[in-house]
C-alpha angles and dihedrals in degrees: 000000000000090000091053092051090044089058092049091048091052091049094051091045091055093045092049092048093048088052091050091050091048094051091048099047106024111101113265132232143089123019094349096069096078092048091048091053090049090050093050092056091059088082090062096051100036105071094184093056095093091047089051091050089054091049090045090053096042118124088243090080108098136190122220121258119337094337093109092061093040091056091049088053090054091052092048092049094051091046090049092051094045092051090056122093090215123103130196089035137129138239134170136205095199096258131254095288089162085059118233097269145291137245091302105038127024140162126218123209110194117187118198134188116218110195096197108071095010105245146133123235124196117196116189118196135172132234096287094053091257112146116242102178139352117204124190129199125188127216099016139095129211118246143169135218094234138077148113097283095069093264095147092045093051091049093047093049093055105033099035106023093032097234127144113288116252127192133272103046099152141028121228112219139193094231146339138211126210121187143129115278119207116211136160090240138073087271096083109131149075111347134194126201130185119225115234094016117115112271092232090043134092116323096354094075096057133085130214088013103140095080100129109118092250095290117165133188128211110210135213089268095047094259118150109233127204124205117231108192142207131205108227114021125072091227131340138148089296096056141259125331107265095237089055093053089052095052089052091059092040090053089054094233116203100312122211094229 
């Protein structure tokens, strides 16, 4: 009986912690404000939440396969790019070659923008919603090379075709989620979603669209950009074709460091 209650308690704590993270980092506005305030109040009336946070961040939380090393490489790559004085430059963490999971085990990477102070937070959690690591980066903003204003096409025209750089060539966003999507199609694989964009809109209506060898881009405003990919088109609203993103990495284009 005690074991059953312990399991229930762990699940409740995990849900509460995830709700608190959402309430803090999800963009405010509209009908969600009252709900966010309610969720934030949970911390005051749930005495075990702080204990749960320590447990969820304990070193005992593990990721499957080589993902722990890949996550550390992501952190190091972003730190290196932000420490550089260069902008409009590239970096790479090597990619999630082991994939982020399958139908049994998966790893979620949630990236949030915090306006005050301006910062980016990355929360890594395992298949049970337990937090593995939390990384904080100051004076930066998450973004993607995709969107409905020809961002990917403008980026492709300059960095791949060698034409004049035209703005916009990236889209700053409030948050991103990267995870393994399991489908009954050939589009199983690592997937990226943009928080706040329509479910049937750019990037969010694609599967297996984070196939980019871990390439990152640092824009002119110190933002860190991720590359959603597509399978068949040089560049469109959903991003750049994966083969061209890999070509950029192999060609060693203007590294930040």
